[in-house]
mmCIF file of C-alpha atoms in Angstrom:
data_model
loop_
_atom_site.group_PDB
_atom_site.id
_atom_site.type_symbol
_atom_site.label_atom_id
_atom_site.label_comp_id
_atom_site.label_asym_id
_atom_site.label_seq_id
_atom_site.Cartn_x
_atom_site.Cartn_y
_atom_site.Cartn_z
ATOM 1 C CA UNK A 1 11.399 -14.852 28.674
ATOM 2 C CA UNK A 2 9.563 -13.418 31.533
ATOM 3 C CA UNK A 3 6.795 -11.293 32.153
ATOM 4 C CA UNK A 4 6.105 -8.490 34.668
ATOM 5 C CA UNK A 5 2.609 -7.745 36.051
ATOM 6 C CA UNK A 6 1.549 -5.004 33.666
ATOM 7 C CA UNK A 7 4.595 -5.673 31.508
ATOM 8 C CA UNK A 8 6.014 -8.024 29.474
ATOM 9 C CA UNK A 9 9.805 -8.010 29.844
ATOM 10 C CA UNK A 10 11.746 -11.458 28.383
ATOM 11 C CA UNK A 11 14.764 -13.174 29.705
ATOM 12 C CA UNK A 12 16.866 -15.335 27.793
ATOM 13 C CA UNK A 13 18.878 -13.079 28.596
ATOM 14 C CA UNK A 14 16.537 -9.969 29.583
ATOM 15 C CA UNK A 15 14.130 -8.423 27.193
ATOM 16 C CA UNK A 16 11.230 -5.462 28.109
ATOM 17 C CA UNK A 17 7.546 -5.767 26.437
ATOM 18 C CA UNK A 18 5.288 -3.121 27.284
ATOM 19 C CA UNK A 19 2.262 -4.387 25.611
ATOM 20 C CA UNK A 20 2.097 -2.072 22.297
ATOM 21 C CA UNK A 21 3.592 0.878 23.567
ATOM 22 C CA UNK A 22 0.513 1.165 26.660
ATOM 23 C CA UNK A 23 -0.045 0.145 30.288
ATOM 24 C CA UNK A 24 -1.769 0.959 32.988
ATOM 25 C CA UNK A 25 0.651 0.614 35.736
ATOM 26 C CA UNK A 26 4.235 -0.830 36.702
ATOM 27 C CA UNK A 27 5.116 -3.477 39.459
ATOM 28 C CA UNK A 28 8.144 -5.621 39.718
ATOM 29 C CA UNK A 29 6.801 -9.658 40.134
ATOM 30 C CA UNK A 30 7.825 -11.474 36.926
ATOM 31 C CA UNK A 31 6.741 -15.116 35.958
ATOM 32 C CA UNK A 32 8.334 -17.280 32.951
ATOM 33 C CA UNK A 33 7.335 -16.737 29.582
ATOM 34 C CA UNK A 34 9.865 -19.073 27.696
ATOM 35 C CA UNK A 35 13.349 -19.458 26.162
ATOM 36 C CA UNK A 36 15.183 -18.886 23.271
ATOM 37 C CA UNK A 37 18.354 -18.889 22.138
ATOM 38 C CA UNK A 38 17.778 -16.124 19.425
ATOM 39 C CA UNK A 39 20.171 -13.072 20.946
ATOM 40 C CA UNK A 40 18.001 -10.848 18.805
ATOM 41 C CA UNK A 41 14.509 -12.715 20.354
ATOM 42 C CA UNK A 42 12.194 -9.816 20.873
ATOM 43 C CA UNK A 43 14.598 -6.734 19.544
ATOM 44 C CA UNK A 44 13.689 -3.869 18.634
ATOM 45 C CA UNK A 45 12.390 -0.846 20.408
ATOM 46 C CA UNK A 46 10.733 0.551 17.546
ATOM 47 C CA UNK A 47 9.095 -2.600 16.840
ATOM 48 C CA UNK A 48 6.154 -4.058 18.970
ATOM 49 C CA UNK A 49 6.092 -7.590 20.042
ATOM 50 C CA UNK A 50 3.050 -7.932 22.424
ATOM 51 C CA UNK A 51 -0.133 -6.702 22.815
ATOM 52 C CA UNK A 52 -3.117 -7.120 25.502
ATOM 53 C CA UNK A 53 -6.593 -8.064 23.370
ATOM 54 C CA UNK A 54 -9.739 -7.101 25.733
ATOM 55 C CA UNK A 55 -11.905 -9.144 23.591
ATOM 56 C CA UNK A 56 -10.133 -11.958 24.034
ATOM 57 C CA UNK A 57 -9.004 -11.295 27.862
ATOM 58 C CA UNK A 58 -5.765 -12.316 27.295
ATOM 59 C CA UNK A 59 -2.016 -11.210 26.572
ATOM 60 C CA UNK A 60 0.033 -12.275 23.568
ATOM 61 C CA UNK A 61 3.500 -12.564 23.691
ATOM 62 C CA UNK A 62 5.491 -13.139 20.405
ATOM 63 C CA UNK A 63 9.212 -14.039 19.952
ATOM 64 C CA UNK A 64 11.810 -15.682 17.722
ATOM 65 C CA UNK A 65 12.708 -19.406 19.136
ATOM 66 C CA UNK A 66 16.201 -19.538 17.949
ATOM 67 C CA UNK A 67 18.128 -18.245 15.044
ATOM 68 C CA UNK A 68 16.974 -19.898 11.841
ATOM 69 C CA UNK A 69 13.631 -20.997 14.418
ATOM 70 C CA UNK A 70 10.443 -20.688 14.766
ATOM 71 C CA UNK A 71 8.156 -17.793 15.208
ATOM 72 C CA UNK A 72 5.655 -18.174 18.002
ATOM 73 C CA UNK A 73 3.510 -16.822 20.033
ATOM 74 C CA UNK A 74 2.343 -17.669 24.181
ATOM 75 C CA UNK A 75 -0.979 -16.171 25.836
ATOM 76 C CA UNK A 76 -2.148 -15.475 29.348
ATOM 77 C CA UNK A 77 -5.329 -14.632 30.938
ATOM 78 C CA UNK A 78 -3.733 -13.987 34.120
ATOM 79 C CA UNK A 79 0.227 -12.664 33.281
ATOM 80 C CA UNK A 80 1.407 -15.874 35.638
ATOM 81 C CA UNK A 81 0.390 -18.796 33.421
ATOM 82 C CA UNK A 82 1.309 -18.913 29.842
ATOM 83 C CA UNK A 83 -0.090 -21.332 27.058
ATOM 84 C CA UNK A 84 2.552 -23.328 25.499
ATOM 85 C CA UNK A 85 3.837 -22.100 21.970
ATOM 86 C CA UNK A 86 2.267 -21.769 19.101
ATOM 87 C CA UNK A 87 4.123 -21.581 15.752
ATOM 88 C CA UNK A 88 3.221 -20.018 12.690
ATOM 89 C CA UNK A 89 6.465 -19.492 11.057
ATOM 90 C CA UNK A 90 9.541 -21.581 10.788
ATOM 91 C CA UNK A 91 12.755 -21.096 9.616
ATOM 92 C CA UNK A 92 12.384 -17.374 11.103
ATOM 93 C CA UNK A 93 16.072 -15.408 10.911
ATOM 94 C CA UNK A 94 15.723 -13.096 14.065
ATOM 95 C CA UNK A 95 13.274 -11.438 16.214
ATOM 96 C CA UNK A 96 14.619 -8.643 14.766
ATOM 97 C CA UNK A 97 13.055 -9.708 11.194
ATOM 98 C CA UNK A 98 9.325 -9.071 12.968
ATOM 99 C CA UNK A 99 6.433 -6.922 13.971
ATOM 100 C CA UNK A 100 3.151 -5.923 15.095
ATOM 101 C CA UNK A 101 0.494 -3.751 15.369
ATOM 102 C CA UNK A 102 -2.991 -3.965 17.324
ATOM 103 C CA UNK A 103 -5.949 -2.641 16.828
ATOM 104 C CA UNK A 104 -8.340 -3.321 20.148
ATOM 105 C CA UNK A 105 -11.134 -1.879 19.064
ATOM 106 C CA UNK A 106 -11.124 -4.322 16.351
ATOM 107 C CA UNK A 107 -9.576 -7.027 17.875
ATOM 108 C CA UNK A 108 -7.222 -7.756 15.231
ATOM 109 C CA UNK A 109 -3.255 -8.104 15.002
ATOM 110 C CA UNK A 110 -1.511 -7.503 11.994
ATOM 111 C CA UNK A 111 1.969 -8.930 11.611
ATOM 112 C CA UNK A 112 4.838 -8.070 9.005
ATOM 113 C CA UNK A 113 7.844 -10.285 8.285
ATOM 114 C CA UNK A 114 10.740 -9.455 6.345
ATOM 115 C CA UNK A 115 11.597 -12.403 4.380
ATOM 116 C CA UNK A 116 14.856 -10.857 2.668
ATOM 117 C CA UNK A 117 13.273 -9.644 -0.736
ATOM 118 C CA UNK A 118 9.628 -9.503 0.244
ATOM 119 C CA UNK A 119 8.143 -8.775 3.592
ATOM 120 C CA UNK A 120 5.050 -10.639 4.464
ATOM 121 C CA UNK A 121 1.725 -9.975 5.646
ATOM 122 C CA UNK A 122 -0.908 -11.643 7.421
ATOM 123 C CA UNK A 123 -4.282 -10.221 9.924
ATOM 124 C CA UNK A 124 -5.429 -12.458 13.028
ATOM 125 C CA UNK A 125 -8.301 -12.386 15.369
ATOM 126 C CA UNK A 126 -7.298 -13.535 18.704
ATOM 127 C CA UNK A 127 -9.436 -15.863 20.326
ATOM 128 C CA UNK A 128 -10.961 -16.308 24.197
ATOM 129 C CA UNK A 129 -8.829 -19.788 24.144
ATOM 130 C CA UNK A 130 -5.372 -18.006 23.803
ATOM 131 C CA UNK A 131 -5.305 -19.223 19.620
ATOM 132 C CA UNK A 132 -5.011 -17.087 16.607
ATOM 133 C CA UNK A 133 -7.614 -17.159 13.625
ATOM 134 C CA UNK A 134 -5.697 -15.431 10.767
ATOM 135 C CA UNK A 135 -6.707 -14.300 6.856
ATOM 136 C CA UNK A 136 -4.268 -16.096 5.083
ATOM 137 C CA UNK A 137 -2.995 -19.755 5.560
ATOM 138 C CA UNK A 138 0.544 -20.630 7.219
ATOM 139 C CA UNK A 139 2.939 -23.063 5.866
ATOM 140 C CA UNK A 140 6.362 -23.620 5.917
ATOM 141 C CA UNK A 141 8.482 -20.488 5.689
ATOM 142 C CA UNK A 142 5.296 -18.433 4.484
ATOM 143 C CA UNK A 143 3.368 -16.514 7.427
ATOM 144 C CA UNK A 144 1.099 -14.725 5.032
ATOM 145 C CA UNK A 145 1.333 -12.788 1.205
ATOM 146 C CA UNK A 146 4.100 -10.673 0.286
ATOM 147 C CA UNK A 147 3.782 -7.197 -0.333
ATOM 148 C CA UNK A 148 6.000 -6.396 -2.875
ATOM 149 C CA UNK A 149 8.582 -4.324 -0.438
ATOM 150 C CA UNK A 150 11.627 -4.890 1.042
ATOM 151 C CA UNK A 151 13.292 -5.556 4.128
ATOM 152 C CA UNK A 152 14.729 -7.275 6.978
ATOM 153 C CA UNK A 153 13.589 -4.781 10.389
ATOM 154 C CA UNK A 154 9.841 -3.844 9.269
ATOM 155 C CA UNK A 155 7.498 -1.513 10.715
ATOM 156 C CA UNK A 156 3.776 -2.133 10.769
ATOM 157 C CA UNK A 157 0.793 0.276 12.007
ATOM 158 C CA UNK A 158 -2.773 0.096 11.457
ATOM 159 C CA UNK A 159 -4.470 3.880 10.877
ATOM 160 C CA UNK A 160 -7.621 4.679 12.547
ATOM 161 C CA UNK A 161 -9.729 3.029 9.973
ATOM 162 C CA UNK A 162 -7.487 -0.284 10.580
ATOM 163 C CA UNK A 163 -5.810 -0.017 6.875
ATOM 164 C CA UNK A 164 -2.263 -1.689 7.515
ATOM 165 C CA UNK A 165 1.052 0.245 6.602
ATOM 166 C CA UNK A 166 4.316 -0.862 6.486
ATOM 167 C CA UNK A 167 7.498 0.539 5.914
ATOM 168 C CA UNK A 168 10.548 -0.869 4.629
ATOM 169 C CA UNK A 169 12.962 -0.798 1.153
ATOM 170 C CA UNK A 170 12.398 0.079 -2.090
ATOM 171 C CA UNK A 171 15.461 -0.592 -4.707
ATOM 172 C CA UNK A 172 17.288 -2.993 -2.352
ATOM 173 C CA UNK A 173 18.314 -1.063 0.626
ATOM 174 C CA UNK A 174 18.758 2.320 -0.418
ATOM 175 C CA UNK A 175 15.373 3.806 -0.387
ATOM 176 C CA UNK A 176 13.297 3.987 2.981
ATOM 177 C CA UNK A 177 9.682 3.489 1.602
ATOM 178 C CA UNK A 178 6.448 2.965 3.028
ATOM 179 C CA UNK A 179 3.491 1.040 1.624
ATOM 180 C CA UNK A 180 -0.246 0.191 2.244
ATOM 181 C CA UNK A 181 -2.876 -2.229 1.486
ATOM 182 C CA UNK A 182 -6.225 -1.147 -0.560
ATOM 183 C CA UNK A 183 -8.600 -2.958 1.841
ATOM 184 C CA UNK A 184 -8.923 -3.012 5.790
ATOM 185 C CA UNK A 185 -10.026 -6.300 6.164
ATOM 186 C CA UNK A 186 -7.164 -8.208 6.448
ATOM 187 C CA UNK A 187 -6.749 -8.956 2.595
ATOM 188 C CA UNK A 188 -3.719 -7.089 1.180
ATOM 189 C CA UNK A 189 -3.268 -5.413 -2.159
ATOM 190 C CA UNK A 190 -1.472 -2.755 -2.592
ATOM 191 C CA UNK A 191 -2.751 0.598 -3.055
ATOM 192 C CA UNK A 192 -2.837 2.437 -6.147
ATOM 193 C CA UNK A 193 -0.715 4.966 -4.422
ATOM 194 C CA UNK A 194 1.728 3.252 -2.976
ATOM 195 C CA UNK A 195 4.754 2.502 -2.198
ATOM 196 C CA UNK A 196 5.818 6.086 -1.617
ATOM 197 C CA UNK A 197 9.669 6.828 -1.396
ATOM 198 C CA UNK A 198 10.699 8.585 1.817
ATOM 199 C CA UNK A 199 13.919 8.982 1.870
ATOM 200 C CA UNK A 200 17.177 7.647 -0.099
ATOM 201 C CA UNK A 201 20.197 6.379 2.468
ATOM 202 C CA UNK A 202 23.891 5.602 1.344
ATOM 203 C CA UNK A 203 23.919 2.671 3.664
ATOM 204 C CA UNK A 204 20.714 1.396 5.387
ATOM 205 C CA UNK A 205 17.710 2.650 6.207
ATOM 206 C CA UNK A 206 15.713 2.040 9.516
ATOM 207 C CA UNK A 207 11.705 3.365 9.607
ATOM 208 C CA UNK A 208 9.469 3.079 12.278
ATOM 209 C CA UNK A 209 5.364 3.573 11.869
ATOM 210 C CA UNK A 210 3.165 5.297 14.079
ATOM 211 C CA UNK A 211 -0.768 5.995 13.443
ATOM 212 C CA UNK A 212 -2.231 9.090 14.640
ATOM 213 C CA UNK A 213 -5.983 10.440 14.020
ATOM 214 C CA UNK A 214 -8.508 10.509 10.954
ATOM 215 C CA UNK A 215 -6.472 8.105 8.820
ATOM 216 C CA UNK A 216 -3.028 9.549 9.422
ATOM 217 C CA UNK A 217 0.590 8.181 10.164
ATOM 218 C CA UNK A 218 3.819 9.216 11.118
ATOM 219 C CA UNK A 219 7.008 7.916 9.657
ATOM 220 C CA UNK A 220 9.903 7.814 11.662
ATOM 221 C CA UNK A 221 13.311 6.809 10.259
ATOM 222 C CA UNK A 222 17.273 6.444 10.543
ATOM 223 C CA UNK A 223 19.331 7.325 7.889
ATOM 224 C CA UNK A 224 22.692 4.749 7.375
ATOM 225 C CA UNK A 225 24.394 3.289 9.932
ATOM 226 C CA UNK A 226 24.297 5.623 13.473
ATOM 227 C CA UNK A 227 22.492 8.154 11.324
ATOM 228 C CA UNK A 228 20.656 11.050 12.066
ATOM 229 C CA UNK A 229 16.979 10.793 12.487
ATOM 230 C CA UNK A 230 14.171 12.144 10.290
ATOM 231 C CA UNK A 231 10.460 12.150 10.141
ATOM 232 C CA UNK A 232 7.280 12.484 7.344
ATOM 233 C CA UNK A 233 3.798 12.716 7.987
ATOM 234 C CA UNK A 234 1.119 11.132 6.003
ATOM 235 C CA UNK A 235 -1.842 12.941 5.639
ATOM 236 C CA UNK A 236 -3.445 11.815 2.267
ATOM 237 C CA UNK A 237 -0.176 12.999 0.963
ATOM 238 C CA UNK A 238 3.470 12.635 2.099
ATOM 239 C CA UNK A 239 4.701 16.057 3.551
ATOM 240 C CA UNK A 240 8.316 17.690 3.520
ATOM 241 C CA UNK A 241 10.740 15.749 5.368
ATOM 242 C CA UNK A 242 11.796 17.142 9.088
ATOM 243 C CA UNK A 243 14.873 17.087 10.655
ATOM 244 C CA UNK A 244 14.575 15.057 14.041
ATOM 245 C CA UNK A 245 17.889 15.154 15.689
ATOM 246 C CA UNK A 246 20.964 15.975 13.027
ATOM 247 C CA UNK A 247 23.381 17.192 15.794
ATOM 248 C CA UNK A 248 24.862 13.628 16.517
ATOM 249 C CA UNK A 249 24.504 10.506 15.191
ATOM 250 C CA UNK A 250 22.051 7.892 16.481
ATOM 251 C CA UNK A 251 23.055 4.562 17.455
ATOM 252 C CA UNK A 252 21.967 1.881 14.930
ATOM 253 C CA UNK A 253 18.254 0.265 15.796
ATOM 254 C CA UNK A 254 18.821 2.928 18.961
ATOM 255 C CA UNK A 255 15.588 4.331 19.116
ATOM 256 C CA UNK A 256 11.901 4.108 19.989
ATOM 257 C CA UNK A 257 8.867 6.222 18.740
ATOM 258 C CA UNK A 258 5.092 6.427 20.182
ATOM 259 C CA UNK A 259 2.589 8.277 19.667
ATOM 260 C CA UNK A 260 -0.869 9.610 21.358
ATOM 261 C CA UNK A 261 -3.386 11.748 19.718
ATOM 262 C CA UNK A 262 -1.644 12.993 16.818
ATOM 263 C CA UNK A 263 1.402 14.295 18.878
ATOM 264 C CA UNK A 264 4.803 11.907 18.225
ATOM 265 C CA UNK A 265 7.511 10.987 20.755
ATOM 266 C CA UNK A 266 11.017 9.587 19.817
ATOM 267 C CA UNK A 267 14.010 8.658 21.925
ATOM 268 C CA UNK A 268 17.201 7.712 21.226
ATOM 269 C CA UNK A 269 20.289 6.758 22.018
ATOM 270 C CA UNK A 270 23.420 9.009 21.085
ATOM 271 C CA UNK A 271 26.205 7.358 18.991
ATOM 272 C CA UNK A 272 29.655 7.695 21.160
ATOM 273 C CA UNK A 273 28.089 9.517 24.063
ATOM 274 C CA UNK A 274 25.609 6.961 25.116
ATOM 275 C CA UNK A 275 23.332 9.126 26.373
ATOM 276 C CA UNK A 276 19.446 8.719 25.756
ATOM 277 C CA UNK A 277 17.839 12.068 24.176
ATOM 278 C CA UNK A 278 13.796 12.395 23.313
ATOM 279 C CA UNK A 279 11.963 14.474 21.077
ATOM 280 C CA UNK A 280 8.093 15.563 21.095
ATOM 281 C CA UNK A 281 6.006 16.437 18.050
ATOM 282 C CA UNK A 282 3.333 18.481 18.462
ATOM 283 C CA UNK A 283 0.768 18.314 16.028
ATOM 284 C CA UNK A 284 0.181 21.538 14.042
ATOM 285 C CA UNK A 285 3.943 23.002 15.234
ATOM 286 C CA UNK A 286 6.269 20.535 14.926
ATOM 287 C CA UNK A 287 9.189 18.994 16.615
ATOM 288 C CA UNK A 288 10.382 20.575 20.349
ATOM 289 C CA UNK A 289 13.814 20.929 21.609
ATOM 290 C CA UNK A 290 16.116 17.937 22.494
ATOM 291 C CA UNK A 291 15.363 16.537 26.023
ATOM 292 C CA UNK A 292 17.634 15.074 28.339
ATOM 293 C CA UNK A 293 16.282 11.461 29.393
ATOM 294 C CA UNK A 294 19.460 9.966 30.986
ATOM 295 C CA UNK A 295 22.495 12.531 30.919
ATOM 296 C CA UNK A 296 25.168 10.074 32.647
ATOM 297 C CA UNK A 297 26.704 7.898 29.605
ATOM 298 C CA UNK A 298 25.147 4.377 29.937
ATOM 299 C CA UNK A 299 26.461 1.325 27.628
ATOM 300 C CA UNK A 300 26.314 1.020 23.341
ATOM 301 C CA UNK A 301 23.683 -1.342 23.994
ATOM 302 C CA UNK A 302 21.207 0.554 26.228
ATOM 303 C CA UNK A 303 18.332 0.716 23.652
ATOM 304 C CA UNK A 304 15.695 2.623 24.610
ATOM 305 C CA UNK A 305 11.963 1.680 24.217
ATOM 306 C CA UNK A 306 8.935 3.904 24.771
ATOM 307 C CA UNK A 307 5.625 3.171 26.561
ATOM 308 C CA UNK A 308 2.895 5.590 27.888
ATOM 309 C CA UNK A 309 -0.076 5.457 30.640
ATOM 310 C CA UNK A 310 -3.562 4.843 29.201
ATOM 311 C CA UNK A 311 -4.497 6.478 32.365
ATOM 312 C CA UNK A 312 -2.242 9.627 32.733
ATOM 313 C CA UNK A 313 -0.668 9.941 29.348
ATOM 314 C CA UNK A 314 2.555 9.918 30.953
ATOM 315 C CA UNK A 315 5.062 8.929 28.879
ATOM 316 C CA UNK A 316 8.057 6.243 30.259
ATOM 317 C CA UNK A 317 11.151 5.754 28.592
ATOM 318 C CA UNK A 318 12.737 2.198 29.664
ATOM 319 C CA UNK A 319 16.489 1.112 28.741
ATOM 320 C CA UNK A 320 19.036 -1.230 30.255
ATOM 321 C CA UNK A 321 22.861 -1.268 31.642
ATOM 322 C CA UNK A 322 25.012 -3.617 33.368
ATOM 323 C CA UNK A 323 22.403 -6.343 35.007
ATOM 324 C CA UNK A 324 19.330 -3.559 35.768
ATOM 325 C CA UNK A 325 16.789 -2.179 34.038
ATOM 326 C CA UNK A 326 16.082 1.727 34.549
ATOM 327 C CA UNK A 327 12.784 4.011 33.422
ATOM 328 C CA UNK A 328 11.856 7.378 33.780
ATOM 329 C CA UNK A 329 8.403 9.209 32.512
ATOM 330 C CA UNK A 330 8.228 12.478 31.181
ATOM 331 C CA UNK A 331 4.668 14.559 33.080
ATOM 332 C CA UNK A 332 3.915 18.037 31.791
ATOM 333 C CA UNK A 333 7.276 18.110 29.787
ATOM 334 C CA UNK A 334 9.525 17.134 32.426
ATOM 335 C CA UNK A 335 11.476 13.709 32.721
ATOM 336 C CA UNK A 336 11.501 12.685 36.736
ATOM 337 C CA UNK A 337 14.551 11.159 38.007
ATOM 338 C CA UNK A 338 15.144 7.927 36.994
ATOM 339 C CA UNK A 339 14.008 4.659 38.949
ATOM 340 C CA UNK A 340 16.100 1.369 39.337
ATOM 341 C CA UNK A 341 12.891 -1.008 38.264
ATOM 342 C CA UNK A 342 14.997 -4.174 37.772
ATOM 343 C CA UNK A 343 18.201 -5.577 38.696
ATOM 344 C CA UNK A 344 20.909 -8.541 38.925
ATOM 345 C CA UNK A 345 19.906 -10.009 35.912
ATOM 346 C CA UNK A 346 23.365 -11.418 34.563
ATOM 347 C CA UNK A 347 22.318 -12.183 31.013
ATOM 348 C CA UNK A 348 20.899 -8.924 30.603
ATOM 349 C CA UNK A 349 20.925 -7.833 26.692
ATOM 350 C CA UNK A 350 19.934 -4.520 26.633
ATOM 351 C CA UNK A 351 19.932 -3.586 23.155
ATOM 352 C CA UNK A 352 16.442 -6.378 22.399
ATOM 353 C CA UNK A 353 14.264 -4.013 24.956
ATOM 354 C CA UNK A 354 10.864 -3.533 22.946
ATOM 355 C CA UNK A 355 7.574 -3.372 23.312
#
């Protein structure tokens, strides 16, 4: 696993962090994270992994030791050094099976876990010493409470106010559903209103969570395997779905979604072509025209994942082929031409790119 300054990118293999979906800048020296054996370590691009806490002054870097491992966790103050790893799960399936959300203003991380018929929940306060101070007690094979939804590849998102969603199953894995605690302080109970049905798949069902302002959230989500892609908006109440990209199918796990303001940002990558689309949402209209991120065919495997500057609220898409790893950013509408940001890695697996 290694680490670029303003980045987080792994190598067990290769894998891209871009510290909740934000950075301020890009440069190319890297220093060792850790290793793992887990093909599936840090996947997937619409799942976060890291996150930078200001309070704290550090970075946290999360990842799946090995299949049927441990969960842990490494910190920097610097993005050279890294504390050694801290478990708080074991027996963990796949990095895949993971993720996070990160509230800085707060200072709090909130993790899901899908745990095959219940993913789990848990808060943490990161410390100034690179630990983790969370709500509810670890032990073995238990990182927090379950929630009483299912799934393997959760999505998590805090709202403005810091109340946690996360989407996953209802009724095995037919039903894409979304669910959300009563309290923002780390304790979870369900809401009275919740879980809320999104959508029913013949095979599968992939969401992705993004907050937006004044307590709402987006819902991205793939429907069966290299499905189209759909989206719902939470506003107090779920709204009518919308029709993201029905034209060709999506890759499975293929694609990334961010969001800033209350605008929405998808990208994907196009089952059989291998090309990598994107998609805006602007709030109050509603989704824009397919866009053209990378029109030359790239590999099955070239996952996209989606970042944006805190400073210029440019949005990068990043994605990997061969041994490199390629980005592009999209200012005033417009993706640039695409930059060669790293290359000869050998073990490159492009499809665990996340942030």
């Amino acid at each position: 696993l290694k680490k670029a300054q303003g980045l987080v990118f792994a190598f067990i293999t290769v894998f891209l962090f871009l510290f909740a979906g934000q950075f301020v800048g890009l440069a190319q020296a890297t220093s060792t994270v850790g290793t793992s054996t887990d093909a599936k370590a840090t996947s997937y691009g619409f799942q976060y992994k890291t996150f930078r806490s200001t309070s704290a002054g550090r970075y946290f870097m999360f990842y799946d030791t090995a299949g049927l491992g441990f969960l842990v966790y490494r910190s920097s103050a610097d993005e050279i050094v890294w504390s050694s790893e801290t478990s708080i799960l074991s027996y963990m399936e796949t990095g895949g099976y993971f993720a996070l959300s990160y509230n800085d203003t707060a200072n709090t991380v909130d993790i899901a876990v899908g745990r095959g018929n219940d993913i789990q929940y848990n808060r943490g306060t990161p410390q100034n010493d690179g630990t983790i101070t969370w709500v509810y007690p670890l032990s073995y094979g238990v990182v927090g409470v379950n929630t009483g939804i299912y799934g393997w590849e959760p999505s998590i998102a805090t709202d403005s106010s810091n109340y946690p969603y996360i989407a996953g199953w209802t009724s095995g894995q037919q039903n894409v559903s979304v669910t959300k605690s009563q309290f923002n302080n780390g304790t979870w109970l369900t809401d009275v209103s919740f879980p809320v049905q999104l959508a029913t798949s013949t095979n599968w069902g992939c969401p992705a969570i993004v907050p937006l302002t004044q307590g709402k959230i987006y819902v991205v989500y793939q429907l069966g395997l290299a499905g189209y892609l759909y989206g719902r908006l939470y506003n107090g109440s779920l709204q009518a779905q919308e029709t993201i990209s029905d034209s060709y199918n999506t890759e499975y796990y293929a694609f990334s979604a961010i969001s800033i303001g209350d605008d929405v940002y998808v990208a994907r990558l196009e089952y059989g072509s291998n090309r990598i689309y994107a998609y805006t949402r602007t709030y109050g209209v509603g989704w824009g025209s397919e866009e053209t991120v990378m029109a030359t065919p790239q590999t099955g495997t070239s996952f996209p994942a989606l970042s944006y500057s805190t400073v210029t609220s440019d949005v990068y898409c990043f994605w990997g082929n061969g041994t490199s790893i390629y980005y592009t950013k999209r200012v005033s509408g417009i993706w640039s031409s695409v930059t060669l940001w790293v290359s000869g890695e050998s073990s490159l697996l492009a499809d665990t790119l996340s942030c």
